PDB file of C-alpha atoms in Angstrom:
ATOM      1  CA  MET D   1      40.351 -64.388-204.351  1.00 41.00           C
ATOM      2  CA  ALA D   2      44.084 -64.591-203.801  1.00 44.00           C
ATOM      3  CA  SER D   3      45.864 -67.725-204.846  1.00 44.00           C
ATOM      4  CA  THR D   4      47.212 -69.889-202.020  1.00 45.00           C
ATOM      5  CA  ASP D   5      49.337 -72.077-204.258  1.00 46.00           C
ATOM      6  CA  THR D   6      52.901 -72.527-203.015  1.00 42.00           C
ATOM      7  CA  PRO D   7      55.763 -72.498-205.455  1.00 41.00           C
ATOM      8  CA  VAL D   8      56.930 -75.873-206.699  1.00 39.00           C
ATOM      9  CA  PHE D   9      60.666 -76.511-206.930  1.00 35.00           C
ATOM     10  CA  VAL D  10      61.737 -79.027-209.523  1.00 41.00           C
ATOM     11  CA  THR D  11      64.897 -80.967-208.748  1.00 45.00           C
ATOM     12  CA  THR D  12      67.040 -81.177-211.835  1.00 48.00           C
ATOM     13  CA  GLY D  13      69.400 -83.953-212.751  1.00 51.00           C
ATOM     14  CA  HIS D  14      72.302 -81.539-212.377  1.00 58.00           C
ATOM     15  CA  SER D  15      71.484 -80.782-208.734  1.00 64.00           C
ATOM     16  CA  ASP D  16      71.035 -84.499-208.005  1.00 83.00           C
ATOM     17  CA  SER D  17      74.454 -85.175-209.474  1.00 83.00           C
ATOM     18  CA  ALA D  18      76.038 -82.395-207.409  1.00 86.00           C
ATOM     19  CA  THR D  19      74.386 -83.734-204.254  1.00 89.00           C
ATOM     20  CA  ARG D  20      75.659 -87.245-204.936  1.00 90.00           C
ATOM     21  CA  MET D  21      79.173 -85.916-205.494  1.00 91.00           C
ATOM     22  CA  ARG D  22      79.105 -83.980-202.210  1.00 91.00           C
ATOM     23  CA  GLU D  23      77.930 -87.079-200.359  1.00 91.00           C
ATOM     24  CA  CYS D  24      80.640 -89.132-202.064  1.00 92.00           C
ATOM     25  CA  LEU D  25      83.370 -86.678-201.047  1.00 92.00           C
ATOM     26  CA  ALA D  26      82.004 -86.580-197.513  1.00 93.00           C
ATOM     27  CA  ASP D  27      82.187 -90.380-197.434  1.00 92.00           C
ATOM     28  CA  PHE D  28      85.870 -90.249-198.394  1.00 95.00           C
ATOM     29  CA  ARG D  29      86.614 -87.584-195.801  1.00 94.00           C
ATOM     30  CA  LYS D  30      85.046 -89.734-193.092  1.00 94.00           C
ATOM     31  CA  GLY D  31      86.896 -92.772-194.373  1.00 93.00           C
ATOM     32  CA  LEU D  32      90.253 -90.975-194.241  1.00 93.00           C
ATOM     33  CA  ALA D  33      89.479 -89.771-190.717  1.00 93.00           C
ATOM     34  CA  MET D  34      89.043 -93.421-189.680  1.00 93.00           C
ATOM     35  CA  ARG D  35      92.460 -94.430-191.033  1.00 91.00           C
ATOM     36  CA  GLU D  36      93.449 -96.251-187.840  1.00 92.00           C
ATOM     37  CA  LEU D  37      90.593 -98.682-188.450  1.00 92.00           C
ATOM     38  CA  TRP D  38      91.356 -99.570-192.065  1.00 92.00           C
ATOM     39  CA  LEU D  39      95.118 -99.641-191.460  1.00 93.00           C
ATOM     40  CA  PHE D  40      94.526-102.237-188.756  1.00 93.00           C
ATOM     41  CA  LEU D  41      91.997-104.203-190.834  1.00 89.00           C
ATOM     42  CA  GLY D  42      94.278-104.310-193.867  1.00 89.00           C
ATOM     43  CA  TRP D  43      97.223-105.584-191.823  1.00 88.00           C
ATOM     44  CA  ARG D  44      94.962-108.102-190.087  1.00 87.00           C
ATOM     45  CA  ASP D  45      93.756-109.449-193.453  1.00 83.00           C
ATOM     46  CA  VAL D  46      97.323-110.198-194.521  1.00 83.00           C
ATOM     47  CA  ARG D  47      98.208-111.873-191.217  1.00 78.00           C
ATOM     48  CA  LYS D  48      94.964-113.851-191.065  1.00 78.00           C
ATOM     49  CA  HIS D  49      95.605-115.436-194.460  1.00 69.00           C
ATOM     50  CA  TYR D  50      98.894-116.924-193.237  1.00 68.00           C
ATOM     51  CA  GLN D  51      97.945-117.537-189.615  1.00 65.00           C
ATOM     52  CA  ARG D  52      99.972-120.242-187.805  1.00 63.00           C
ATOM     53  CA  SER D  53     102.489-120.547-190.654  1.00 62.00           C
ATOM     54  CA  ILE D  54     106.179-120.124-189.875  1.00 60.00           C
ATOM     55  CA  LEU D  55     107.016-117.555-192.541  1.00 63.00           C
ATOM     56  CA  GLY D  56     103.646-115.827-192.473  1.00 64.00           C
ATOM     57  CA  PRO D  57     103.139-113.328-195.306  1.00 65.00           C
ATOM     58  CA  PHE D  58     106.699-114.000-196.472  1.00 70.00           C
ATOM     59  CA  TRP D  59     105.368-117.120-198.174  1.00 72.00           C
ATOM     60  CA  LEU D  60     104.236-114.654-200.854  1.00 76.00           C
ATOM     61  CA  THR D  61     107.811-113.455-201.231  1.00 79.00           C
ATOM     62  CA  LEU D  62     109.250-116.965-201.276  1.00 83.00           C
ATOM     63  CA  SER D  63     106.841-118.276-203.915  1.00 83.00           C
ATOM     64  CA  MET D  64     107.347-115.286-206.198  1.00 85.00           C
ATOM     65  CA  GLY D  65     111.112-115.382-205.648  1.00 88.00           C
ATOM     66  CA  LEU D  66     111.322-119.026-206.693  1.00 89.00           C
ATOM     67  CA  MET D  67     109.183-118.325-209.745  1.00 88.00           C
ATOM     68  CA  VAL D  68     111.381-115.385-210.759  1.00 89.00           C
ATOM     69  CA  LEU D  69     114.526-117.471-210.322  1.00 89.00           C
ATOM     70  CA  GLY D  70     113.189-120.421-212.319  1.00 90.00           C
ATOM     71  CA  LEU D  71     111.756-118.354-215.164  1.00 89.00           C
ATOM     72  CA  GLY D  72     114.813-116.089-215.180  1.00 89.00           C
ATOM     73  CA  VAL D  73     117.209-118.986-215.752  1.00 89.00           C
ATOM     74  CA  LEU D  74     114.931-120.569-218.372  1.00 90.00           C
ATOM     75  CA  TYR D  75     113.931-117.519-220.405  1.00 87.00           C
ATOM     76  CA  SER D  76     117.386-115.963-220.366  1.00 87.00           C
ATOM     77  CA  GLN D  77     118.488-119.038-222.329  1.00 87.00           C
ATOM     78  CA  ILE D  78     115.461-118.929-224.635  1.00 86.00           C
ATOM     79  CA  PHE D  79     115.914-115.224-225.440  1.00 84.00           C
ATOM     80  CA  GLY D  80     119.691-115.475-225.522  1.00 84.00           C
ATOM     81  CA  GLN D  81     120.170-112.786-222.863  1.00 87.00           C
ATOM     82  CA  ALA D  82     122.740-112.631-220.084  1.00 88.00           C
ATOM     83  CA  ILE D  83     121.303-113.710-216.751  1.00 90.00           C
ATOM     84  CA  HIS D  84     122.674-110.619-214.968  1.00 89.00           C
ATOM     85  CA  ASP D  85     120.640-108.427-217.347  1.00 89.00           C
ATOM     86  CA  TYR D  86     117.517-110.519-217.693  1.00 92.00           C
ATOM     87  CA  LEU D  87     116.881-111.612-214.096  1.00 93.00           C
ATOM     88  CA  PRO D  88     116.643-108.064-212.611  1.00 94.00           C
ATOM     89  CA  PHE D  89     114.436-107.068-215.568  1.00 94.00           C
ATOM     90  CA  LEU D  90     112.144-110.032-214.933  1.00 94.00           C
ATOM     91  CA  ALA D  91     112.091-109.618-211.152  1.00 94.00           C
ATOM     92  CA  ILE D  92     110.967-105.989-211.289  1.00 94.00           C
ATOM     93  CA  GLY D  93     108.359-106.783-213.919  1.00 94.00           C
ATOM     94  CA  PHE D  94     106.889-109.578-211.810  1.00 93.00           C
ATOM     95  CA  ILE D  95     106.839-107.499-208.631  1.00 95.00           C
ATOM     96  CA  VAL D  96     105.100-104.548-210.278  1.00 96.00           C
ATOM     97  CA  TRP D  97     102.700-106.786-212.162  1.00 95.00           C
ATOM     98  CA  GLY D  98     101.837-108.503-208.883  1.00 94.00           C
ATOM     99  CA  LEU D  99     100.769-105.135-207.503  1.00 95.00           C
ATOM    100  CA  ILE D 100      98.819-104.138-210.615  1.00 96.00           C
ATOM    101  CA  SER D 101      97.037-107.466-211.074  1.00 95.00           C
ATOM    102  CA  GLY D 102      96.297-107.667-207.342  1.00 94.00           C
ATOM    103  CA  LEU D 103      94.675-104.239-207.453  1.00 96.00           C
ATOM    104  CA  ILE D 104      92.561-105.164-210.461  1.00 96.00           C
ATOM    105  CA  ILE D 105      91.472-108.699-209.581  1.00 96.00           C
ATOM    106  CA  GLY D 106      91.084-108.087-205.857  1.00 94.00           C
ATOM    107  CA  ALA D 107      88.915-105.014-206.425  1.00 95.00           C
ATOM    108  CA  CYS D 108      86.180-107.242-207.813  1.00 94.00           C
ATOM    109  CA  ASP D 109      85.476-108.762-204.384  1.00 92.00           C
ATOM    110  CA  ILE D 110      85.715-105.698-202.139  1.00 94.00           C
ATOM    111  CA  TYR D 111      82.008-105.286-201.421  1.00 93.00           C
ATOM    112  CA  SER D 112      80.725-108.766-202.229  1.00 90.00           C
ATOM    113  CA  SER D 113      83.162-110.338-199.717  1.00 87.00           C
ATOM    114  CA  ALA D 114      82.172-107.792-197.049  1.00 86.00           C
ATOM    115  CA  ALA D 115      78.440-107.956-197.745  1.00 85.00           C
ATOM    116  CA  ALA D 116      77.438-108.585-194.118  1.00 86.00           C
ATOM    117  CA  SER D 117      79.421-105.610-192.823  1.00 87.00           C
ATOM    118  CA  VAL D 118      78.197-103.347-195.608  1.00 87.00           C
ATOM    119  CA  ARG D 119      74.572-104.116-194.773  1.00 87.00           C
ATOM    120  CA  GLN D 120      74.752-104.208-190.977  1.00 86.00           C
ATOM    121  CA  VAL D 121      77.493-101.787-189.909  1.00 84.00           C
ATOM    122  CA  ARG D 122      77.039 -98.083-190.507  1.00 85.00           C
ATOM    123  CA  MET D 123      80.460 -97.001-191.771  1.00 89.00           C
ATOM    124  CA  PRO D 124      81.724 -94.968-194.729  1.00 92.00           C
ATOM    125  CA  LEU D 125      81.844 -97.287-197.718  1.00 93.00           C
ATOM    126  CA  SER D 126      85.210 -95.841-198.671  1.00 93.00           C
ATOM    127  CA  ILE D 127      86.764 -97.639-195.691  1.00 95.00           C
ATOM    128  CA  TYR D 128      86.572-100.917-197.610  1.00 95.00           C
ATOM    129  CA  LEU D 129      88.433 -99.327-200.533  1.00 96.00           C
ATOM    130  CA  PHE D 130      91.164 -97.942-198.279  1.00 96.00           C
ATOM    131  CA  GLN D 131      91.484-101.264-196.472  1.00 95.00           C
ATOM    132  CA  PHE D 132      91.857-103.155-199.756  1.00 96.00           C
ATOM    133  CA  VAL D 133      94.476-100.825-201.237  1.00 96.00           C
ATOM    134  CA  TRP D 134      96.472-100.810-197.996  1.00 95.00           C
ATOM    135  CA  ARG D 135      96.496-104.622-198.054  1.00 93.00           C
ATOM    136  CA  GLN D 136      97.907-104.590-201.585  1.00 94.00           C
ATOM    137  CA  ILE D 137     100.613-102.121-200.542  1.00 95.00           C
ATOM    138  CA  ILE D 138     101.659-104.422-197.685  1.00 92.00           C
ATOM    139  CA  THR D 139     101.891-107.357-200.101  1.00 91.00           C
ATOM    140  CA  PHE D 140     103.952-105.276-202.516  1.00 93.00           C
ATOM    141  CA  GLY D 141     106.288-104.340-199.677  1.00 92.00           C
ATOM    142  CA  HIS D 142     106.918-108.007-198.921  1.00 89.00           C
ATOM    143  CA  ASN D 143     107.550-108.823-202.581  1.00 91.00           C
ATOM    144  CA  PHE D 144     109.904-105.863-202.999  1.00 93.00           C
ATOM    145  CA  ILE D 145     112.421-107.803-200.910  1.00 92.00           C
ATOM    146  CA  ILE D 146     113.007-109.900-204.041  1.00 92.00           C
ATOM    147  CA  TYR D 147     114.314-106.856-205.903  1.00 93.00           C
ATOM    148  CA  VAL D 148     116.586-105.948-202.988  1.00 93.00           C
ATOM    149  CA  ALA D 149     118.056-109.455-203.008  1.00 93.00           C
ATOM    150  CA  VAL D 150     118.555-109.427-206.791  1.00 93.00           C
ATOM    151  CA  ALA D 151     120.076-105.935-206.727  1.00 93.00           C
ATOM    152  CA  LEU D 152     122.539-106.924-204.004  1.00 93.00           C
ATOM    153  CA  PHE D 153     123.501-110.146-205.793  1.00 92.00           C
ATOM    154  CA  PHE D 154     124.142-108.477-209.161  1.00 91.00           C
ATOM    155  CA  GLY D 155     125.526-105.239-207.740  1.00 90.00           C
ATOM    156  CA  ILE D 156     122.760-102.977-209.061  1.00 90.00           C
ATOM    157  CA  TRP D 157     122.733 -99.450-207.644  1.00 90.00           C
ATOM    158  CA  PRO D 158     119.943 -97.248-209.073  1.00 89.00           C
ATOM    159  CA  GLY D 159     121.415 -94.037-207.672  1.00 87.00           C
ATOM    160  CA  LEU D 160     119.329 -90.874-207.672  1.00 87.00           C
ATOM    161  CA  ASN D 161     117.167 -92.284-210.460  1.00 87.00           C
ATOM    162  CA  GLY D 162     115.792 -94.710-207.903  1.00 88.00           C
ATOM    163  CA  LEU D 163     113.948 -91.849-206.210  1.00 91.00           C
ATOM    164  CA  MET D 164     111.614 -91.731-209.215  1.00 92.00           C
ATOM    165  CA  VAL D 165     110.116 -94.973-207.951  1.00 93.00           C
ATOM    166  CA  LEU D 166     108.191 -93.131-205.237  1.00 94.00           C
ATOM    167  CA  PRO D 167     106.021 -90.909-207.479  1.00 95.00           C
ATOM    168  CA  ALA D 168     105.667 -93.801-209.926  1.00 95.00           C
ATOM    169  CA  LEU D 169     104.366 -96.031-207.149  1.00 96.00           C
ATOM    170  CA  VAL D 170     101.933 -93.298-206.089  1.00 96.00           C
ATOM    171  CA  LEU D 171     100.527 -93.173-209.622  1.00 96.00           C
ATOM    172  CA  ILE D 172     100.020 -96.946-209.746  1.00 97.00           C
ATOM    173  CA  ILE D 173      98.314 -96.982-206.341  1.00 97.00           C
ATOM    174  CA  LEU D 174      96.107 -94.030-207.300  1.00 96.00           C
ATOM    175  CA  ASN D 175      95.002 -95.767-210.485  1.00 97.00           C
ATOM    176  CA  GLY D 176      94.406 -98.966-208.543  1.00 96.00           C
ATOM    177  CA  PHE D 177      92.235 -97.020-206.116  1.00 97.00           C
ATOM    178  CA  PHE D 178      90.324 -95.348-208.953  1.00 97.00           C
ATOM    179  CA  GLY D 179      89.860 -98.703-210.656  1.00 96.00           C
ATOM    180  CA  ALA D 180      88.525-100.193-207.413  1.00 96.00           C
ATOM    181  CA  MET D 181      85.956 -97.395-207.196  1.00 96.00           C
ATOM    182  CA  ILE D 182      84.571 -98.661-210.507  1.00 96.00           C
ATOM    183  CA  LEU D 183      85.098-102.414-210.290  1.00 96.00           C
ATOM    184  CA  ALA D 184      83.952-102.931-206.693  1.00 95.00           C
ATOM    185  CA  PRO D 185      80.359-101.662-207.187  1.00 95.00           C
ATOM    186  CA  LEU D 186      80.170-103.047-210.723  1.00 94.00           C
ATOM    187  CA  CYS D 187      81.210-106.561-209.690  1.00 94.00           C
ATOM    188  CA  ALA D 188      78.855-106.466-206.713  1.00 92.00           C
ATOM    189  CA  ARG D 189      76.022-105.825-209.168  1.00 91.00           C
ATOM    190  CA  PHE D 190      77.109-108.227-211.927  1.00 92.00           C
ATOM    191  CA  ARG D 191      78.742-111.357-210.524  1.00 89.00           C
ATOM    192  CA  ASP D 192      80.034-112.552-213.918  1.00 90.00           C
ATOM    193  CA  ILE D 193      82.408-109.613-214.265  1.00 93.00           C
ATOM    194  CA  PRO D 194      85.108-110.952-211.866  1.00 93.00           C
ATOM    195  CA  MET D 195      85.628-114.016-214.072  1.00 94.00           C
ATOM    196  CA  ILE D 196      85.869-111.801-217.150  1.00 95.00           C
ATOM    197  CA  VAL D 197      88.365-109.531-215.401  1.00 95.00           C
ATOM    198  CA  GLN D 198      90.569-112.484-214.399  1.00 94.00           C
ATOM    199  CA  SER D 199      90.616-113.780-217.973  1.00 95.00           C
ATOM    200  CA  VAL D 200      91.481-110.365-219.387  1.00 95.00           C
ATOM    201  CA  VAL D 201      94.273-109.867-216.835  1.00 95.00           C
ATOM    202  CA  GLN D 202      95.818-113.219-217.802  1.00 94.00           C
ATOM    203  CA  ILE D 203      95.796-112.256-221.477  1.00 93.00           C
ATOM    204  CA  VAL D 204      97.245-108.798-220.794  1.00 94.00           C
ATOM    205  CA  PHE D 205     100.083-110.389-218.789  1.00 93.00           C
ATOM    206  CA  PHE D 206     101.464-112.054-221.910  1.00 91.00           C
ATOM    207  CA  MET D 207     100.908-108.942-224.031  1.00 90.00           C
ATOM    208  CA  THR D 208     102.876-106.765-221.581  1.00 91.00           C
ATOM    209  CA  PRO D 209     106.708-106.821-221.563  1.00 90.00           C
ATOM    210  CA  ILE D 210     107.215-108.700-218.327  1.00 92.00           C
ATOM    211  CA  LEU D 211     108.705-111.956-219.570  1.00 89.00           C
ATOM    212  CA  TRP D 212     110.054-110.411-222.767  1.00 87.00           C
ATOM    213  CA  ASP D 213     112.083-107.279-223.411  1.00 83.00           C
ATOM    214  CA  PRO D 214     110.296-104.634-225.537  1.00 81.00           C
ATOM    215  CA  LYS D 215     113.577-104.105-227.407  1.00 79.00           C
ATOM    216  CA  LEU D 216     113.079-107.536-228.959  1.00 75.00           C
ATOM    217  CA  VAL D 217     110.050-106.306-230.936  1.00 73.00           C
ATOM    218  CA  PRO D 218     110.891-102.793-232.154  1.00 68.00           C
ATOM    219  CA  GLN D 219     108.625-103.174-235.163  1.00 66.00           C
ATOM    220  CA  ARG D 220     105.633-103.395-232.823  1.00 63.00           C
ATOM    221  CA  ALA D 221     106.108-100.008-231.194  1.00 68.00           C
ATOM    222  CA  ILE D 222     102.471 -99.005-231.758  1.00 74.00           C
ATOM    223  CA  PHE D 223     101.330-102.213-230.075  1.00 74.00           C
ATOM    224  CA  LEU D 224     103.426-101.355-227.015  1.00 80.00           C
ATOM    225  CA  GLN D 225     102.445 -97.694-226.852  1.00 81.00           C
ATOM    226  CA  ALA D 226      98.754 -98.662-226.814  1.00 87.00           C
ATOM    227  CA  ASN D 227      99.284-100.855-223.749  1.00 90.00           C
ATOM    228  CA  PRO D 228      98.833 -98.688-220.612  1.00 93.00           C
ATOM    229  CA  PHE D 229     100.354-101.350-218.353  1.00 95.00           C
ATOM    230  CA  TYR D 230     103.615-101.122-220.273  1.00 93.00           C
ATOM    231  CA  HIS D 231     103.975 -97.452-219.344  1.00 94.00           C
ATOM    232  CA  PHE D 232     103.221 -98.021-215.657  1.00 95.00           C
ATOM    233  CA  ILE D 233     105.723-100.857-215.414  1.00 95.00           C
ATOM    234  CA  GLU D 234     108.418 -98.859-217.193  1.00 94.00           C
ATOM    235  CA  ILE D 235     108.201 -95.831-214.868  1.00 95.00           C
ATOM    236  CA  ILE D 236     109.153 -98.159-212.011  1.00 95.00           C
ATOM    237  CA  ARG D 237     111.450-100.611-213.790  1.00 94.00           C
ATOM    238  CA  ASP D 238     113.695 -98.015-215.406  1.00 93.00           C
ATOM    239  CA  PRO D 239     114.589 -96.199-212.142  1.00 94.00           C
ATOM    240  CA  LEU D 240     115.219 -99.477-210.312  1.00 94.00           C
ATOM    241  CA  LEU D 241     117.637-100.465-213.073  1.00 92.00           C
ATOM    242  CA  GLY D 242     119.397 -97.117-212.800  1.00 89.00           C
ATOM    243  CA  ARG D 243     117.812 -95.562-215.881  1.00 89.00           C
ATOM    244  CA  MET D 244     115.702 -92.417-216.194  1.00 86.00           C
ATOM    245  CA  PRO D 245     112.124 -93.192-217.349  1.00 82.00           C
ATOM    246  CA  SER D 246     111.143 -91.638-220.639  1.00 88.00           C
ATOM    247  CA  LEU D 247     109.027 -88.503-220.663  1.00 92.00           C
ATOM    248  CA  GLU D 248     106.523 -90.290-222.893  1.00 91.00           C
ATOM    249  CA  ASN D 249     105.914 -93.002-220.289  1.00 92.00           C
ATOM    250  CA  TRP D 250     105.329 -90.388-217.605  1.00 95.00           C
ATOM    251  CA  LEU D 251     102.986 -88.262-219.725  1.00 96.00           C
ATOM    252  CA  VAL D 252     100.883 -91.296-220.632  1.00 95.00           C
ATOM    253  CA  CYS D 253     100.651 -92.386-216.991  1.00 96.00           C
ATOM    254  CA  LEU D 254      99.695 -88.880-215.830  1.00 97.00           C
ATOM    255  CA  ALA D 255      97.029 -88.602-218.528  1.00 97.00           C
ATOM    256  CA  ILE D 256      95.566 -91.993-217.596  1.00 97.00           C
ATOM    257  CA  THR D 257      95.521 -91.002-213.921  1.00 97.00           C
ATOM    258  CA  LEU D 258      93.604 -87.797-214.617  1.00 97.00           C
ATOM    259  CA  VAL D 259      91.033 -89.582-216.781  1.00 97.00           C
ATOM    260  CA  MET D 260      90.645 -92.445-214.314  1.00 96.00           C
ATOM    261  CA  GLY D 261      90.179 -90.007-211.432  1.00 95.00           C
ATOM    262  CA  PHE D 262      87.451 -88.076-213.225  1.00 95.00           C
ATOM    263  CA  VAL D 263      85.572 -91.165-214.434  1.00 96.00           C
ATOM    264  CA  SER D 264      85.850 -93.084-211.162  1.00 96.00           C
ATOM    265  CA  PHE D 265      84.508 -90.286-208.962  1.00 94.00           C
ATOM    266  CA  ARG D 266      81.581 -89.698-211.301  1.00 94.00           C
ATOM    267  CA  PHE D 267      80.815 -93.420-211.395  1.00 95.00           C
ATOM    268  CA  TYR D 268      81.210 -93.999-207.654  1.00 95.00           C
ATOM    269  CA  ALA D 269      79.152 -90.950-206.713  1.00 93.00           C
ATOM    270  CA  ARG D 270      76.310 -92.154-208.927  1.00 93.00           C
ATOM    271  CA  PHE D 271      76.155 -95.761-207.723  1.00 92.00           C
ATOM    272  CA  ARG D 272      77.463 -95.532-204.140  1.00 91.00           C
ATOM    273  CA  PRO D 273      73.917 -95.429-202.611  1.00 90.00           C
ATOM    274  CA  ARG D 274      73.101 -98.770-204.281  1.00 91.00           C
ATOM    275  CA  ILE D 275      76.118-100.737-203.073  1.00 91.00           C
ATOM    276  CA  ALA D 276      74.390-101.974-199.915  1.00 87.00           C
ATOM    277  CA  TYR D 277      71.602-103.466-202.039  1.00 86.00           C
ATOM    278  CA  TRP D 278      73.997-105.092-204.507  1.00 88.00           C
ATOM    279  CA  ALA D 279      76.501-106.570-202.041  1.00 74.00           C
TER     280      ALA D 279
END
């Protein structure tokens, strides 16, 4: 009697992983196609936070500008540095750190703060990532006015070196996006992680040369080289001060970007289907 058994196909872990990655990439393609939506939502988020105020989002610029001015006058005396050298150094460090810390800390609340939309509205989940990063870019644009004011006051002209800011900014935004792909689902699942992230970011702030010049501690070169935030700040600060960033800073930033991209896509593809249950 002939066998009527049908062949059984076993789904391997490798094929499951490939399927998840294809679905993840399709999600990002759909999210990019809906750019008008997340561009509007990101801009609306910034305006909504400062609704009915006179200066609007420029309160961010004013508060950071006053902080830079106060700390610049104080710490230039403490470190014995000329104000025309120290204040531009400090201003750029604060502006870039504001972008970096905003990308890290804000990423923790992307899905948990939009839980109702995630569960009820059928949209690509990547839209929330794009919306968040766009909001941080808008905030950075407002704060960048501080550098323009400082540069005009002290007569700083970066020249052609200033063009290096554009690819450097792209690298920071890319890494912020990759970091959000990891932190957003992770913090939606484990609600203690945002508090840990905030504490770590505060500690890293003082360990990164923002208030202090790395030239003041040459004997701690290894300590600086092991700090990835130092390299990302330098590839923007050097061009804005008219200097060419070192090749070492650029190579480190490129290497970090490649690793972050690989890890983040693998992580997001694996846990993306669970975000709606965690949010």
